[in-house]
Amino acid sequence: MSTIYIDQTSGVDASGNGTVDQPYQSLAFALFSTPTTEAETTQYQIRKDADAAYDVPTQSATKKAKKDAQGLEKKRLKAQAEERELKEKAEKRERRLQESKKIVLTEDSSLPKPVKSKIVKLESLRGQRVRVSGWVHRRRDQQEITFIVLRDGTGYLQAVLTGDANKTYDAVTLQLEASVELTGTLKAVPEGQRAPGGHELVVDYWRVLGAAPGAEEAFTNRLNEQSDPSILADLRHLVLRGETASSVLRLRAALLSAFRQSYADNDLLEVTPPCLVQTQVEGGATLFKFDYYGQPAFLTQSSQLYLETCLPSLGDVFCVQESFRAENSHTRRHLSEYTHLEAELAFITFDNLMTHIEAIICETVDKLLVNPATAALIKTLNPHFKAPSRPFMRMSYASAIAWLNEHKIQRPAEDADGNVITKKDEQTGKDEPVMVDHEIGDDIAEAAERQMTDIIAAPIFLYGFPAELKAFYMQKMPRQEGEQGPVYTESCDLLMPGVGEIVGGSMRIADMEELLAAYKREGIDPAPYYWFTDQRKYGTCQHGGYGLGVERFLAWLANRFTVRECSLYPRWPGRATP
């Protein structure tokens, strides 16, 4: 009679052997491990820990252990069956691989010559033999048929491989993201069935142009919906192949095209200002500085100053240009490099400026919604999107301060050096910011601004900011006789629900002496700005302009959580790859 030992504290089921030196941990595993032929001649000794003596297990413990052992046996049998099934599949696949090497697919010269086409142009070619190239976006095996969804950047096409076309070595080893050339007859899908474009390609000949790896290097193993954001950023070049990312970028292209058309309709001319500059627009703290052949230079923060110089010769102008801000901000609406759509207009008033911004935005959105292709993209990315109604709300800075206080939206208190004042929370024990009401002179923070916009749930022109909060070139509002308090500027921000500020604009100082005084007040050397100052010297006029962040606008239009999704290869502090 053999004896098996079980120590419920120090025993180990997997590597134990039931001896005194290597006891099992559970009675169930001990019963499970005992061969059926030895069950009647085996006794069991069990203890709770090393300080207790071994003893025969109770009847109730044995009954429960037998039930658990049966469960372990079922798991073992299931694992054996799965292993056997995997082995059979592997053997079947190996046989198929070996057989596939014997099959050589050749194009039938007796068939009609195929028409080479992009996917987007296929509809008119139904019933004909066509040749299409692209990447394997999806693949589905069904008995003796393989369905492929092909992607070529212009659209998606379902293709069907049958017969020898589905038995070649390339067919057996085909992986997602391989580039292929497919040739066959384009047929409308039967009624009741669905496929991209309403048709599918019945393939009679095809070949792999560029293979893609499988196993650990397979596309879906490197990238999937659960991937960490840092991995998604590192593999942005692969993320772009996804339907959502590519749809956002396709909408971005349509958006820029629609903006350009809107500007043309409003008689604005596109110009291309430089990115390498030696002047600042929004303050020196956010400038990227570099050595330019021995001279200090910067990456542009804004093209505004250059646009102003175009007004006397080209009239109202705009540009689509990259701008750069060396601002160590990691919020979901900030980028270190972003696409800046800027415009300058001559002989206008502040009211004209806001009306123009509103018109350009609404006309551009209308163009996108009228176009079936872009309307479909917006519907896919942002199903509940509605064009903003006009006129946009206009709220003065002072009124906004009052509105925030009325709605109990506070800000963190700051000391004289701008540091947030905190106090220990009695419940959590953590240091929390001291919250206070807003006051005239506060720079309304992003969070408060977004709360207000989301509550109002409509576009808002916030206008009339204090001069000390704005750039040196902004025109001041005229003061009434005896008026006290801060000097306000003819400046505005356009806020959109879910995003916040997407446009910042102002009237510009038109008087040369006033501009020279602004240089002096800000401690700016006027010498490098001689060309900008000359605009006031040689026929000045009332003029204004604005800058629109394309990524922010797109985030609003496509309902994206962060502007990082709205740039081809986004740049933010710490991220300059790939």
XYZ file of C-alpha atoms in Angstrom:
578
model
C 0.000 0.000 0.000
C 1.522 3.334 -1.088
C 1.028 6.629 0.739
C 0.645 10.082 -0.788
C 1.231 13.179 1.318
C -0.554 16.534 1.053
C 0.656 19.707 2.802
C -1.907 22.479 2.260
C 0.607 25.228 3.073
C 4.005 24.263 1.691
C 3.046 21.587 -0.825
C 3.116 22.165 -4.585
C 0.709 20.490 -7.018
C 2.506 21.022 -10.310
C 6.028 20.013 -9.298
C 5.257 17.855 -6.273
C 5.295 14.063 -6.322
C 3.317 13.189 -3.183
C 6.301 12.146 -1.062
C 7.052 13.451 2.417
C 9.796 15.618 0.951
C 7.701 16.879 -1.979
C 4.038 16.735 -0.957
C 1.112 17.922 -3.055
C -0.826 20.990 -1.949
C -4.367 19.783 -2.590
C -6.135 16.484 -2.060
C -7.951 16.958 -5.370
C -4.676 17.058 -7.304
C -3.397 14.059 -5.379
C -6.493 12.034 -6.363
C -6.230 13.292 -9.948
C -2.548 12.265 -10.139
C -3.155 8.748 -8.837
C -3.468 6.176 -11.662
C -6.846 4.389 -11.709
C -5.130 1.027 -11.254
C -3.552 2.200 -7.986
C -6.579 4.003 -6.510
C -7.606 1.062 -4.279
C -4.097 0.519 -2.904
C -3.238 4.133 -2.164
C -3.792 5.951 1.108
C -3.626 9.711 1.648
C -2.163 11.691 4.520
C -2.970 15.409 4.797
C -2.018 18.276 7.074
C -2.737 22.021 7.161
C 0.867 23.141 7.745
C 4.305 21.948 8.870
C 3.396 22.267 12.567
C 0.517 19.793 12.282
C 0.722 16.026 12.077
C -0.318 14.136 8.943
C -3.718 12.418 9.218
C -6.305 10.678 7.055
C -8.573 13.197 5.280
C -12.156 13.448 6.464
C -14.962 11.856 4.503
C -16.429 15.238 3.492
C -12.999 16.533 2.366
C -12.480 13.380 0.308
C -15.903 13.726 -1.308
C -15.220 17.312 -2.307
C -11.721 16.449 -3.531
C -13.086 13.652 -5.750
C -15.459 16.152 -7.392
C -12.620 18.613 -7.947
C -10.416 15.816 -9.309
C -13.113 15.000 -11.868
C -12.982 18.643 -12.951
C -9.221 18.415 -13.356
C -9.637 15.271 -15.435
C -12.134 17.043 -17.708
C -9.674 19.883 -18.183
C -6.924 17.401 -19.004
C -9.065 15.660 -21.601
C -10.078 18.995 -23.099
C -6.438 20.094 -23.291
C -5.539 16.803 -24.971
C -8.321 17.277 -27.506
C -7.226 20.854 -28.239
C -3.624 19.746 -28.606
C -4.689 16.971 -30.945
C -6.806 19.413 -32.965
C -3.931 21.881 -33.222
C -1.619 19.098 -34.322
C -4.099 17.954 -36.969
C -4.497 21.536 -38.212
C -0.732 21.988 -38.335
C -0.352 18.724 -40.258
C -3.165 19.709 -42.610
C -1.593 23.124 -43.159
C 1.801 21.539 -43.785
C 0.266 19.184 -46.357
C -1.502 22.147 -47.965
C 1.762 24.092 -48.018
C 3.602 21.268 -49.698
C 0.798 20.756 -52.217
C 0.593 24.521 -52.886
C 4.214 24.606 -54.029
C 3.251 22.366 -56.940
C 0.616 24.806 -58.226
C 1.794 27.537 -60.587
C -0.825 30.163 -61.434
C -0.580 31.633 -64.932
C -2.708 34.298 -66.536
C -5.064 32.982 -69.216
C -4.133 34.853 -72.406
C -7.479 33.973 -73.993
C -9.332 36.166 -71.498
C -10.029 39.851 -72.292
C -7.175 42.226 -71.546
C -7.791 43.746 -68.089
C -8.345 47.467 -67.509
C -6.001 48.810 -64.845
C -7.894 50.958 -62.355
C -7.912 52.559 -58.936
C -10.648 51.252 -56.629
C -12.451 54.605 -56.578
C -12.960 54.403 -60.365
C -14.288 50.830 -60.541
C -18.055 51.337 -60.603
C -18.199 52.106 -64.323
C -16.168 48.945 -65.049
C -18.638 46.401 -63.669
C -18.907 43.339 -65.851
C -15.396 43.879 -67.212
C -12.058 42.305 -66.459
C -9.953 44.692 -64.348
C -6.561 44.801 -62.652
C -6.219 46.448 -59.235
C -3.226 46.820 -56.906
C -3.262 47.507 -53.192
C -2.731 46.161 -49.694
C -4.541 43.281 -47.967
C -6.709 45.089 -45.424
C -8.694 42.071 -44.254
C -8.711 38.362 -44.991
C -11.334 35.692 -44.258
C -11.073 31.978 -45.083
C -14.284 30.054 -45.731
C -13.867 26.400 -46.732
C -12.356 26.498 -50.237
C -12.816 30.266 -50.672
C -10.744 33.205 -49.427
C -12.285 36.665 -49.167
C -9.891 39.602 -49.290
C -10.644 43.264 -48.667
C -8.139 45.238 -50.672
C -7.122 48.832 -49.847
C -5.387 51.164 -52.292
C -5.822 54.546 -50.584
C -8.782 55.529 -52.762
C -11.192 52.962 -51.351
C -11.819 49.330 -50.419
C -12.612 46.355 -52.661
C -13.802 42.855 -51.781
C -12.085 40.153 -53.814
C -12.791 36.409 -53.976
C -10.131 33.718 -54.468
C -11.357 30.280 -55.548
C -9.959 27.204 -57.294
C -6.250 27.255 -58.103
C -6.080 30.979 -57.278
C -6.761 29.973 -53.686
C -4.370 27.003 -53.620
C -1.028 28.566 -54.497
C 1.773 28.964 -51.954
C 1.184 32.730 -51.954
C -2.505 32.173 -51.156
C -1.737 29.812 -48.267
C 0.873 32.139 -46.741
C -0.821 35.475 -47.486
C -0.682 37.912 -44.546
C -2.438 41.182 -43.773
C -0.761 44.268 -45.253
C 0.931 42.349 -48.056
C 0.777 44.313 -51.316
C -0.832 42.395 -54.173
C -2.034 42.767 -57.731
C -5.448 41.207 -58.409
C -6.954 40.523 -61.818
C -10.471 39.297 -62.486
C -14.051 40.141 -63.366
C -15.822 42.889 -61.428
C -19.355 41.840 -60.506
C -22.147 43.561 -58.616
C -22.905 41.745 -55.365
C -26.218 39.846 -55.267
C -29.202 41.614 -53.760
C -29.231 41.316 -49.996
C -25.449 41.052 -49.750
C -23.050 43.876 -48.950
C -19.544 44.780 -50.061
C -17.624 48.053 -50.340
C -18.798 49.883 -53.448
C -21.567 47.325 -54.035
C -19.347 45.014 -56.114
C -16.642 42.382 -55.746
C -13.757 41.115 -57.820
C -13.832 37.424 -58.839
C -10.102 36.791 -59.214
C -8.705 34.616 -62.019
C -5.068 35.685 -61.667
C -3.087 37.442 -58.947
C 0.388 37.854 -57.563
C 2.110 39.142 -54.433
C 4.095 42.317 -55.006
C 5.420 42.700 -51.466
C 4.986 40.043 -48.788
C 4.194 40.844 -45.139
C 5.452 38.799 -42.162
C 3.375 36.509 -39.985
C 3.880 35.069 -36.480
C 5.315 37.554 -33.945
C 5.942 40.189 -36.619
C 2.389 39.963 -37.986
C 0.695 43.351 -38.333
C -2.003 42.589 -35.751
C 0.613 41.459 -33.214
C 2.482 44.755 -33.482
C -0.613 46.924 -33.383
C -4.175 46.542 -32.103
C -6.948 48.461 -30.337
C -5.486 47.679 -26.904
C -2.025 49.025 -27.736
C -0.538 51.552 -25.300
C -0.634 55.196 -26.512
C 3.175 55.341 -26.548
C 3.245 52.302 -28.861
C 0.604 53.900 -31.087
C 2.814 57.002 -31.297
C 5.924 54.952 -32.127
C 3.999 53.012 -34.763
C 2.133 55.988 -36.200
C 3.284 54.897 -39.671
C 1.264 51.711 -39.215
C -1.655 53.367 -37.393
C -2.224 55.438 -40.544
C -3.242 52.248 -42.366
C -6.306 51.916 -40.140
C -9.740 53.034 -41.299
C -10.220 55.689 -38.594
C -6.810 57.329 -38.905
C -6.957 57.393 -42.702
C -10.513 58.764 -42.619
C -9.421 61.620 -40.364
C -6.562 62.497 -42.726
C -8.808 62.220 -45.760
C -11.258 64.598 -44.092
C -8.360 66.916 -43.257
C -7.419 67.116 -46.941
C -11.018 67.866 -47.892
C -11.210 70.466 -45.126
C -8.175 72.363 -46.406
C -9.532 72.221 -49.949
C -12.906 73.576 -48.769
C -11.221 76.377 -46.811
C -9.233 77.376 -49.897
C -12.431 77.453 -51.956
C -14.178 79.570 -49.318
C -11.306 82.050 -49.338
C -11.379 82.191 -53.134
C -15.130 82.843 -52.987
C -14.410 85.755 -50.626
C -11.577 87.141 -52.792
C -8.647 86.235 -50.532
C -5.392 85.262 -52.219
C -3.144 82.485 -50.888
C 0.497 83.354 -50.161
C 3.392 81.365 -48.692
C 5.286 83.186 -45.909
C 8.636 81.923 -44.555
C 9.019 79.538 -41.619
C 12.512 80.812 -40.725
C 12.190 84.226 -39.067
C 14.068 86.717 -36.895
C 11.064 88.342 -35.236
C 8.535 87.205 -32.653
C 4.752 87.451 -32.719
C 3.415 85.739 -29.600
C 6.258 86.259 -27.087
C 9.828 85.007 -26.854
C 9.140 82.284 -24.272
C 7.562 79.990 -26.874
C 10.127 80.440 -29.661
C 12.230 77.609 -31.070
C 15.622 79.288 -31.487
C 18.468 78.112 -33.753
C 21.667 79.352 -35.375
C 21.097 80.664 -38.892
C 24.532 81.050 -40.505
C 25.859 82.741 -37.387
C 22.720 84.795 -36.749
C 19.948 84.081 -34.215
C 16.717 82.928 -35.864
C 13.478 81.198 -34.930
C 10.852 78.842 -36.262
C 7.763 80.932 -36.923
C 5.017 81.254 -34.304
C 2.702 82.949 -36.771
C 2.808 84.336 -40.309
C 0.664 87.331 -39.369
C 3.319 90.022 -39.710
C 4.201 88.856 -43.217
C 0.553 88.665 -44.243
C 0.113 92.299 -43.224
C 2.848 93.327 -45.681
C 0.869 91.738 -48.537
C -2.274 93.846 -48.096
C -1.173 96.906 -50.153
C -0.135 94.792 -53.148
C -2.295 91.674 -53.091
C -5.326 92.735 -51.104
C -6.835 90.369 -48.534
C -4.638 87.298 -48.163
C -4.398 83.982 -46.338
C -1.871 81.208 -45.847
C -1.787 77.565 -44.752
C 1.524 77.259 -42.970
C 3.150 75.274 -40.187
C 3.641 77.215 -36.936
C 5.803 76.196 -33.990
C 5.364 76.830 -30.268
C 8.039 75.849 -27.737
C 5.404 75.502 -25.030
C 5.905 72.583 -22.642
C 2.225 71.672 -22.713
C 0.865 68.136 -22.807
C -2.849 68.923 -23.010
C -5.037 67.199 -25.568
C -5.358 70.382 -27.629
C -1.697 71.482 -27.850
C 0.990 70.577 -30.378
C 4.538 71.867 -30.776
C 4.030 71.999 -34.551
C 0.629 72.627 -36.040
C -0.987 73.754 -39.272
C -1.913 77.411 -38.963
C -4.538 78.835 -41.286
C -4.142 82.623 -41.089
C -5.744 85.556 -42.880
C -5.397 89.342 -42.973
C -7.998 91.787 -44.274
C -7.719 95.509 -45.021
C -10.231 98.344 -44.551
C -12.419 96.498 -42.059
C -13.882 97.064 -38.595
C -13.736 94.721 -35.609
C -17.353 93.751 -36.253
C -16.472 93.003 -39.896
C -13.645 90.734 -38.715
C -15.851 88.536 -36.532
C -18.542 88.389 -39.240
C -15.897 87.298 -41.766
C -14.521 84.530 -39.486
C -18.040 83.222 -38.921
C -18.785 83.264 -42.648
C -15.599 81.430 -43.639
C -16.212 78.673 -41.068
C -19.880 78.178 -41.948
C -19.281 78.283 -45.708
C -16.485 75.732 -45.349
C -18.604 73.365 -43.254
C -21.477 73.710 -45.729
C -19.161 72.754 -48.607
C -18.071 69.617 -46.741
C -21.644 68.570 -45.963
C -22.837 69.132 -49.537
C -20.131 66.834 -50.917
C -21.361 63.199 -50.575
C -17.869 61.787 -49.993
C -16.879 64.214 -47.226
C -20.360 64.163 -45.712
C -19.999 60.368 -45.412
C -16.619 60.770 -43.689
C -18.092 63.215 -41.167
C -21.061 60.896 -40.589
C -18.698 57.984 -39.909
C -16.378 59.882 -37.580
C -18.946 62.136 -35.900
C -22.468 60.715 -36.398
C -24.195 63.466 -34.413
C -22.466 66.409 -36.087
C -24.652 69.362 -37.018
C -23.551 72.477 -38.839
C -23.353 75.448 -36.439
C -26.237 77.880 -36.656
C -25.666 81.565 -37.313
C -25.146 84.123 -35.975
C -22.550 82.962 -33.429
C -22.955 84.206 -29.873
C -20.730 87.153 -28.966
C -19.712 87.552 -25.324
C -17.339 90.181 -23.981
C -14.448 89.184 -21.748
C -16.013 91.074 -18.814
C -19.329 89.273 -19.369
C -17.517 85.943 -19.479
C -15.914 86.626 -16.086
C -19.368 87.376 -14.671
C -20.852 84.254 -16.345
C -18.170 81.981 -14.861
C -18.778 83.354 -11.367
C -22.558 83.030 -11.736
C -22.106 79.377 -12.699
C -19.661 78.673 -9.840
C -16.787 77.864 -12.206
C -13.684 78.844 -10.263
C -9.957 78.970 -10.858
C -6.935 77.949 -8.733
C -5.620 80.831 -6.601
C -2.051 81.955 -7.349
C 0.605 83.810 -5.355
C 2.517 86.864 -6.581
C 4.936 84.635 -8.513
C 2.153 82.789 -10.309
C 2.436 79.580 -8.241
C -0.779 77.736 -7.401
C -1.772 78.062 -3.736
C -2.726 74.741 -2.129
C -4.080 73.451 1.151
C -4.380 69.968 2.626
C -7.735 68.297 2.094
C -9.065 67.005 5.441
C -10.635 63.903 3.898
C -7.929 62.783 1.454
C -4.911 64.316 3.172
C -3.670 65.519 -0.225
C -2.674 69.059 -1.161
C -5.453 70.518 -3.273
C -5.520 73.913 -5.054
C -7.423 76.712 -3.333
C -10.260 77.656 -5.693
C -11.409 81.276 -6.033
C -13.785 83.286 -8.217
C -12.571 84.829 -11.462
C -11.670 88.514 -11.568
C -11.202 91.071 -14.329
C -7.578 90.716 -15.407
C -7.527 86.898 -15.120
C -6.358 84.933 -18.130
C -9.324 82.544 -18.404
C -7.883 79.027 -18.232
C -8.527 76.327 -20.810
C -10.592 74.193 -18.406
C -12.936 77.041 -17.446
C -13.219 78.146 -21.061
C -14.163 74.632 -22.155
C -16.698 74.225 -19.326
C -18.434 77.405 -20.385
C -18.485 76.409 -24.039
C -19.810 72.928 -23.284
C -22.603 74.298 -21.082
C -23.675 76.853 -23.683
C -23.214 74.151 -26.367
C -22.732 76.580 -29.231
C -19.902 78.538 -30.864
C -18.945 81.650 -28.872
C -16.950 84.704 -29.872
C -15.190 85.784 -26.683
C -13.967 89.323 -27.332
C -12.448 92.401 -25.747
C -9.544 90.957 -23.720
C -7.421 93.221 -21.487
C -4.341 94.591 -23.233
C -1.939 93.024 -20.708
C -3.166 89.554 -21.704
C -2.667 90.038 -25.433
C 0.131 90.610 -27.960
C 1.771 94.000 -28.539
C 0.269 94.556 -32.010
C -3.428 94.440 -31.047
C -5.585 97.549 -31.422
C -7.005 98.933 -28.179
C -10.693 99.648 -27.799
C -11.512 103.362 -27.468
C -12.224 104.383 -23.862
C -15.227 106.411 -22.851
C -14.547 109.736 -21.098
C -13.886 109.075 -17.411
C -13.816 105.271 -17.910
C -11.705 103.451 -15.332
C -10.274 99.927 -15.200
C -8.193 97.955 -17.671
C -7.710 98.875 -21.285
C -9.400 96.330 -23.547
C -8.366 95.265 -27.038
C -10.272 94.599 -30.232
C -9.414 90.928 -29.942
C -11.487 87.763 -30.111
C -11.280 84.016 -29.593
C -13.765 81.668 -31.220
C -14.658 78.805 -28.886
C -16.226 75.543 -30.030
C -17.952 72.933 -27.808
C -15.709 69.995 -26.901
C -12.512 71.707 -28.083
C -12.412 75.277 -26.818
C -10.503 77.938 -28.717
C -10.023 77.240 -32.422
C -9.528 80.793 -33.695
C -7.717 83.803 -32.257
C -7.938 87.169 -33.995
C -7.758 90.934 -33.571
C -7.606 94.283 -35.220
C -4.011 95.457 -35.601
C -2.501 98.740 -34.463
C -2.685 101.042 -37.500
C -0.880 104.107 -36.105
C 2.931 104.067 -36.320
C 3.528 106.046 -33.127
C 1.235 103.754 -31.199
C 3.081 100.731 -32.575
C 6.469 102.205 -31.606
C 5.118 102.790 -28.095
C 3.967 99.139 -27.982
C 7.486 97.960 -28.898
C 8.901 100.052 -26.072
C 6.311 98.870 -23.545
C 7.088 95.207 -24.327
C 10.863 95.729 -24.387
C 11.075 94.812 -28.085
C 13.878 96.224 -30.221
C 12.057 97.831 -33.186
C 15.064 97.529 -35.531
C 14.355 93.934 -36.757
C 10.723 94.973 -37.308
C 11.513 97.850 -39.681
C 9.640 96.185 -42.532
C 6.574 95.673 -40.334
C 6.669 99.247 -39.054
C 6.904 100.536 -42.648
C 3.350 99.304 -43.238
C 2.198 102.170 -40.987
C 4.591 104.625 -42.620
C 3.506 104.110 -46.232
C -0.283 104.355 -46.273
C -1.637 102.734 -43.145
C -5.220 101.503 -42.866
C -7.534 99.811 -40.415
C -6.901 96.106 -40.788
C -7.245 92.872 -38.862
C -6.695 89.161 -39.070
C -6.758 85.835 -37.321
C -5.229 82.397 -37.001
C -7.151 79.112 -37.016
C -5.638 75.873 -35.722
C -6.450 73.275 -38.376
C -5.942 70.333 -36.004
C -8.301 71.846 -33.424
C -10.904 72.593 -36.075
C -10.624 69.025 -37.346
C -10.905 67.647 -33.797
C -14.194 69.535 -33.454
C -15.471 68.459 -36.870
C -14.478 64.774 -36.518
C -15.124 64.483 -32.766
C -11.556 63.469 -31.923
C -10.470 63.420 -28.275
C -7.062 64.948 -28.993
C -5.512 67.057 -31.745
C -2.761 64.434 -31.930
C -5.168 62.314 -33.959
C -5.579 65.159 -36.450
C -1.958 65.506 -37.559
C -0.087 63.201 -39.937
C 2.887 62.864 -37.576
C 2.087 64.908 -34.448
C 4.812 66.691 -32.512
C 4.551 67.496 -28.823
C 7.124 67.926 -26.017
C 9.285 64.802 -26.019
C 7.898 63.459 -29.303
C 9.664 64.091 -32.621
C 9.534 60.567 -34.099
C 8.818 58.882 -36.368
